[in-house]
Coordinates of C-alpha atoms in Angstrom, one line a residue:
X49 CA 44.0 198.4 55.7
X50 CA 44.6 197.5 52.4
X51 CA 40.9 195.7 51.8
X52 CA 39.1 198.5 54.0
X53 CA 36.1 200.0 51.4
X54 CA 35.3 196.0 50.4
X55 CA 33.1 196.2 53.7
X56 CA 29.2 196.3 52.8
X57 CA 27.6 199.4 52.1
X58 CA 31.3 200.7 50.7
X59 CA 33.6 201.0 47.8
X60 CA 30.8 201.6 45.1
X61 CA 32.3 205.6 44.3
X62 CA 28.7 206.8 43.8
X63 CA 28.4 209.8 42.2
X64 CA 26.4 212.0 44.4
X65 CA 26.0 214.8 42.2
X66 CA 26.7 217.5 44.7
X67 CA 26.2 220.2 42.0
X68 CA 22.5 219.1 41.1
X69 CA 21.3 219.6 44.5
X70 CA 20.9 223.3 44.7
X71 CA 20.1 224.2 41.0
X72 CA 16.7 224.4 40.6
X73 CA 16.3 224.4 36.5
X74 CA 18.6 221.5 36.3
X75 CA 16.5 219.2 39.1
X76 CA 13.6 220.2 37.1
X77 CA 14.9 219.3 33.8
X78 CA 16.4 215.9 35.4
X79 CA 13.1 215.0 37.1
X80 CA 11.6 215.4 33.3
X81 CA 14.4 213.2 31.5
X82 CA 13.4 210.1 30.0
X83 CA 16.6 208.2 31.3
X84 CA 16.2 209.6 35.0
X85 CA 15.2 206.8 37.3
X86 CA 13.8 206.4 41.1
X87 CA 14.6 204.2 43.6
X88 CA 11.3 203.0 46.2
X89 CA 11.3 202.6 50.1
X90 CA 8.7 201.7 52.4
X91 CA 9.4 202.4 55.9
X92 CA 13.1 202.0 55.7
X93 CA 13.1 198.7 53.2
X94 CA 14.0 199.4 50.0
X95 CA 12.0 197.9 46.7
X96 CA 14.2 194.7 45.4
X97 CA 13.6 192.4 42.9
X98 CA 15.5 189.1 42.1
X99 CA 16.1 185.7 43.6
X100 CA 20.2 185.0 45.3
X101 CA 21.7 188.7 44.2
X102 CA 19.4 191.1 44.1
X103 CA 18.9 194.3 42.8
X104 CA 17.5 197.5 43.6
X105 CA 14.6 198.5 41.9
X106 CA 14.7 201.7 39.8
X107 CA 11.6 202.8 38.0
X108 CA 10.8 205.8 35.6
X109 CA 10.0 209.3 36.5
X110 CA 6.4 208.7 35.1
X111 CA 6.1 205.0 37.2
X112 CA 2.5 205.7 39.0
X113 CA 3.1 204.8 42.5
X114 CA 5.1 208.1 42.7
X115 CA 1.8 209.2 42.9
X116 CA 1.5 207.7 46.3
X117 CA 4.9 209.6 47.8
X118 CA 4.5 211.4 51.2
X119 CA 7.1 214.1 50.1
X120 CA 9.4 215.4 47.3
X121 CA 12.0 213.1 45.6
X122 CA 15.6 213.5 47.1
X123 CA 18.6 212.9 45.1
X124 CA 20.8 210.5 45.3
X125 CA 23.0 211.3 42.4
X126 CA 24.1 210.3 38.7
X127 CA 24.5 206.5 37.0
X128 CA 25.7 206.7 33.8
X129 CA 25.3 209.8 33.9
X130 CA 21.5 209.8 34.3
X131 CA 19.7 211.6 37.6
X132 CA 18.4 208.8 39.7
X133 CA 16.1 209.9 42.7
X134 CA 14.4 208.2 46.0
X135 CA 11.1 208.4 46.8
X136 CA 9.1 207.4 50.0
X137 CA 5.8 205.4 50.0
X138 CA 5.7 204.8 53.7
X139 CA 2.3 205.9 53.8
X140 CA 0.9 203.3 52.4
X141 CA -0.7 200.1 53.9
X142 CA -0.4 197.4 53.1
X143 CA -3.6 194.3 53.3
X144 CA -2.7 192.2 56.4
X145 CA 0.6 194.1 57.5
X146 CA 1.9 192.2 60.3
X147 CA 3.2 194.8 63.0
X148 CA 4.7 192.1 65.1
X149 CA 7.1 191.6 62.2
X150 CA 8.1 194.6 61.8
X151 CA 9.8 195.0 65.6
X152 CA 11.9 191.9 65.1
X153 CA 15.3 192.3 65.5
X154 CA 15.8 191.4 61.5
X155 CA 12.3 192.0 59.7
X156 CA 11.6 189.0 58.0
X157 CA 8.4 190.0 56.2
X158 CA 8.1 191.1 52.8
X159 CA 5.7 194.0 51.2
X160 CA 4.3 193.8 47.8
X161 CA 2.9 197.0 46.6
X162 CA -0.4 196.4 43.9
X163 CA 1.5 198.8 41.6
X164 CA 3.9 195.6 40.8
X165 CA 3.3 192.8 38.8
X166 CA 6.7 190.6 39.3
X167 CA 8.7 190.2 42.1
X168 CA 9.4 193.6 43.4
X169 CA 8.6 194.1 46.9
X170 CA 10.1 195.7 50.0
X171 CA 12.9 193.9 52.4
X172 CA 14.7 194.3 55.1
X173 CA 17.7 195.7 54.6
X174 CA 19.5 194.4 57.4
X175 CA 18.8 190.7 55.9
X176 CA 19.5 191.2 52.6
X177 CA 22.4 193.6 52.5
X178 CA 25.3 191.0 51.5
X179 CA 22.7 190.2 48.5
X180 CA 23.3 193.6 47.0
X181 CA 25.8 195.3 44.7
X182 CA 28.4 197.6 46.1
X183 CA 26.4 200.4 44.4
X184 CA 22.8 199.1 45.4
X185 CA 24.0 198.5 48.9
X186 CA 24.9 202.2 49.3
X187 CA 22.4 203.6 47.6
X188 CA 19.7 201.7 49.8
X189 CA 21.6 202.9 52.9
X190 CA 21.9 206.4 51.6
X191 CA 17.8 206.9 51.0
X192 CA 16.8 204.7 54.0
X193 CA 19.1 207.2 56.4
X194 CA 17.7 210.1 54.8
X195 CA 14.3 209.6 55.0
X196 CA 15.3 208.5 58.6
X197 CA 16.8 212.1 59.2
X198 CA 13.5 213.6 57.6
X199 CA 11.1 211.9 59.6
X200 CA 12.5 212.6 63.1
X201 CA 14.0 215.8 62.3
X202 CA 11.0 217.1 60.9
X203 CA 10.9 220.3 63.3
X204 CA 13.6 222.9 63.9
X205 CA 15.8 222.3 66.9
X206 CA 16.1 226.1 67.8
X207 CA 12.9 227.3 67.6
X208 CA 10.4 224.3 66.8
X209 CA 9.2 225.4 63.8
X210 CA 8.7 222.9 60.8
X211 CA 11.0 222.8 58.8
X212 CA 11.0 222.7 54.8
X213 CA 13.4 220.4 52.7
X214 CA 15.9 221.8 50.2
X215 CA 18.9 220.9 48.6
X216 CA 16.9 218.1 46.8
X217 CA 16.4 216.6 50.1
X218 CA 19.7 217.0 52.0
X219 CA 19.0 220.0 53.8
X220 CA 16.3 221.7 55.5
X221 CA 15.2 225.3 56.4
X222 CA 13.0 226.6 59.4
X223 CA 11.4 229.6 57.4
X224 CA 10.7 230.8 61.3
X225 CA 14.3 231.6 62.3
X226 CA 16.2 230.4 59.2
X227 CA 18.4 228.2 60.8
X228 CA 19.7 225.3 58.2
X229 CA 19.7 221.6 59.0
X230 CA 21.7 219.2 58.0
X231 CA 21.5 215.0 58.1
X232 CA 22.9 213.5 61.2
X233 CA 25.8 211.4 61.0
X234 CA 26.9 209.5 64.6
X235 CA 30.4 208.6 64.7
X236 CA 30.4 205.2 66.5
X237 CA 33.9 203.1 67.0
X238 CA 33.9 199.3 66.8
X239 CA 36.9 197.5 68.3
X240 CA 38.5 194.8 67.2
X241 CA 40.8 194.4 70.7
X242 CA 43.5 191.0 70.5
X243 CA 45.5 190.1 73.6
X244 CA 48.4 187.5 71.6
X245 CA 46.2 184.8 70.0
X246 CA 42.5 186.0 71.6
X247 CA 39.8 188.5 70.7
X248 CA 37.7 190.3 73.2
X249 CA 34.1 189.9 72.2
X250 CA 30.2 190.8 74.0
X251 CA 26.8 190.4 73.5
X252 CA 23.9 192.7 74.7
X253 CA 20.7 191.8 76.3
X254 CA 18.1 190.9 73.0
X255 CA 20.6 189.7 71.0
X256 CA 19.8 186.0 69.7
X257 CA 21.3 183.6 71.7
X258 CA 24.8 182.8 71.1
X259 CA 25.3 185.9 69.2
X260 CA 28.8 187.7 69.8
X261 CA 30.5 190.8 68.2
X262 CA 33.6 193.3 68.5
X263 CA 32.7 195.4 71.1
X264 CA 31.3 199.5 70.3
X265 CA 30.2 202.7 71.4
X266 CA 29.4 206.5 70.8
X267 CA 31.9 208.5 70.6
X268 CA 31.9 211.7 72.6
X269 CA 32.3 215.3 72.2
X270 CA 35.8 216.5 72.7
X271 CA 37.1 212.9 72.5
X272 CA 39.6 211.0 69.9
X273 CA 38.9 208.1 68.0
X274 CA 41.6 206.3 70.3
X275 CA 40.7 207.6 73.5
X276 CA 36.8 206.8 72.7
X277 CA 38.0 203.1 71.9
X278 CA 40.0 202.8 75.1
X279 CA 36.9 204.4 77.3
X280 CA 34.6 201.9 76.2
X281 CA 36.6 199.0 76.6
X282 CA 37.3 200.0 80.0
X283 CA 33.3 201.0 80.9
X284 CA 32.1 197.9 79.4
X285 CA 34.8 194.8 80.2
X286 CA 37.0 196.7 82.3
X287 CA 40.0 196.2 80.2
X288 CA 43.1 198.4 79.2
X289 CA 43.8 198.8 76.3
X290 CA 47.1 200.7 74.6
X291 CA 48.2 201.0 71.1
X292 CA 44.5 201.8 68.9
X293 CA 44.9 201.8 65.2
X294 CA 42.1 202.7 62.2
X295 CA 41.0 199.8 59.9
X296 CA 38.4 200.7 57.9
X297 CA 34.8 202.6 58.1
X298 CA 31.2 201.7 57.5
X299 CA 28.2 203.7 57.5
X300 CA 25.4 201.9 59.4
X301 CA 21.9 203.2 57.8
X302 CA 20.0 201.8 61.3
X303 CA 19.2 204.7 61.5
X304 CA 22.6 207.1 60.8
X305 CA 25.6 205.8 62.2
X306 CA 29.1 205.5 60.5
X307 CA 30.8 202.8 62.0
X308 CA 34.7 203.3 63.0
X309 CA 36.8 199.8 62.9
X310 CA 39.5 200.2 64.9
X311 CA 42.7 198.0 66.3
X312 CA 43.2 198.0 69.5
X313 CA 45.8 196.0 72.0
X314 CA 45.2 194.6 75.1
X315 CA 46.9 195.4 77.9
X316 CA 45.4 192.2 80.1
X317 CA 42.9 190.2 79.9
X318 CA 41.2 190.3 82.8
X319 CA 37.4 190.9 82.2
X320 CA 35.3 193.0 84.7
X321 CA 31.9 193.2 83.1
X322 CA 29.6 196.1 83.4
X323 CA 26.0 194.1 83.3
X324 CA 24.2 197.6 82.5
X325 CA 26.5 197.7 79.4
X326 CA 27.0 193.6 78.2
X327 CA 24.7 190.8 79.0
X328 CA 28.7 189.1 78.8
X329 CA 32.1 189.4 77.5
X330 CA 34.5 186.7 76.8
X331 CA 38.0 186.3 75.2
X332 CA 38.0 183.9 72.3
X333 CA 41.0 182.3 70.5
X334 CA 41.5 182.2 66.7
X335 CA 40.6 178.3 66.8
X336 CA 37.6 179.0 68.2
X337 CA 36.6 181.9 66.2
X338 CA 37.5 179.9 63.0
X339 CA 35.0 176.9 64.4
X340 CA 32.4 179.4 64.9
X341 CA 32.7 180.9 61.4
X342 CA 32.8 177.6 60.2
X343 CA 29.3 177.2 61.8
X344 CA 30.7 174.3 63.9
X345 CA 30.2 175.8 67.5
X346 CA 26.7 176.6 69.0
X347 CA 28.1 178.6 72.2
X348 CA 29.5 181.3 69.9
X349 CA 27.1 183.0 66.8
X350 CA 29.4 185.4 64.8
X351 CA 28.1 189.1 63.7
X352 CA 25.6 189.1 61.2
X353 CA 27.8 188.8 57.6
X354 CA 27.7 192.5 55.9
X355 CA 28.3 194.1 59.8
X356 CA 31.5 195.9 60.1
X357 CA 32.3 193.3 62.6
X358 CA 32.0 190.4 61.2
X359 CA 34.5 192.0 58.2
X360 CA 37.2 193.3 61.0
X361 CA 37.1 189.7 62.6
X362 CA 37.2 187.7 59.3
X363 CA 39.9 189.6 58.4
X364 CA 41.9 189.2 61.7
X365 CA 41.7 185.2 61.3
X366 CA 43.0 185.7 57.2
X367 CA 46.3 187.9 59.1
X368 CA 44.7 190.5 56.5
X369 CA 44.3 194.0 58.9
X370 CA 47.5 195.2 57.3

């Protein structure tokens, strides 16, 4: 797919600086370079700034809310050649946090940290992800995926010791048993399955109402790609499916997921929905599809815009998967 890494959170070729994350001397002298910057995240919203595009924050080594970190600074690699790091403030509380807020299914609210004058303050990234750069999109997803990893894998898995962080962050080490940890990455494949001039699309119980999307799942051990998009089409809408093709990728930061786009035909369109799977399923026509992304249609919500979905789908109505 010739447009595949122009989905969100892709396509910025971030250099990750690999070889940083195990020398010690050079982490030290980056974390004391006067160019080296920091990115800020508050329980899994990063620190923006700006009003339409925004941007993500990046403030000095020195900045004194690092002061208020729960851990080390993990690396997230070079810009312009320069060191920039990640730090987590999620200790912190805020005056008059609003908890509620925080279990919606997009996170409205907004935290403004004391230690900034302007407009800095945390945000959701789910609702402000097509607002980003390329770069600042993955970098966000990067550190809030991370820090994810971090804070539920904080105990070894073999022996339940706690574990300690190295590799700047993208390891960790039981000093029990010595087994090594690395960060999680679930593969999960998203379908975009046609029968002639229809899409099969479903919606899960919570989501707003109206709201429809390709259908997805986890893929399993000792499965393909194609044989995990053909299983989960049949468990959840009971529908064959035969020729399955790869689009494009997209790693979902919510919490570690990389997202698998994939093309898959029909082989009928009868619909037998699994209710413990889809709240409902429904084939929809490129007329109607183009109604809904025109807003026009109030039966029929597309994806959120920046979801791999709502790219595989825009694409299939532009004749563009090629």
């Amino acid at each position: 797919m010739k447009h595949a890494e122009t989905v969100t959170f892709g396509g910025s070729d971030l250099d990750r600086a690999a070889d940083l994350r195990g020398d010690i001397p050079a982490l030290a002298a980056a974390m004391q370079a006067p160019d080296t910057r920091c990115a800020l995240i508050w329980r899994g919203k990063p620190l923006i700034s700006g009003d339409g595009a925004l941007d993500l924050v990046r403030v000095p080594m020195t900045h004194p809310v690092l002061a208020e970190a729960r851990s080390a600074p993990m690396l997230l690699g070079r810009e312009n050649g320069a060191a920039l790091f990640a730090h987590d403030l999620s200790v912190w509380e805020p005056e008059g946090l609003d908890s509620e807020a925080l279990k919606q299914f997009i996170d409205p609210s907004e935290q403004r940290h004391p230690s900034f004058e302007g407009d800095e303050r945390f945000a959701e990234l789910r609702g402000i992800m097509t607002r980003l750069s390329a770069r600042d999109a993955e970098l966000a997803a990067t550190m809030r995926s991370i820090f994810a990893w971090h804070a539920s894998h904080g105990f070894c898995s073999k022996c339940g010791a706690k574990t300690e962080w190295y590799q700047a962050g993208w390891q960790s080490i039981c000093p029990s048993c010595g087994t090594q940890h690395f960060p999680r990455t679930d593969p999960v494949v998203i379908m975009l399955i046609t029968r002639g001039n229809k899409t099969l699309l479903g919606r899960s119980p919570g989501w707003p109402e109206g709201m429809y999307s390709c259908l997805a799942g986890f893929l399993e051990p000792g499965e393909t790609i194609e044989a995990a998009v053909r299983r989960e089409v049949m468990e959840e809408a009971g529908v064959p499916v035969g020729p399955v093709r790869y689009l494009a990728s997209q790693p979902w930061a919510f919490p570690s997921s990389l997202m698998i786009g994939c093309h898959g035909e029909a082989l009928d369109d009868a619909i037998t929905l699994d209710p413990n799977e889809l709240e409902d399923a429904r084939w929809v026509s490129r007329e109607d599809m183009i109604e809904a992304y025109a807003g026009q249609r109030s039966d029929i919500l597309p994806g959120r815009k920046g979801a791999i979905a709502h790219f595989l789908i825009r694409n299939w109505l532009a004749d563009r998967l090629d």
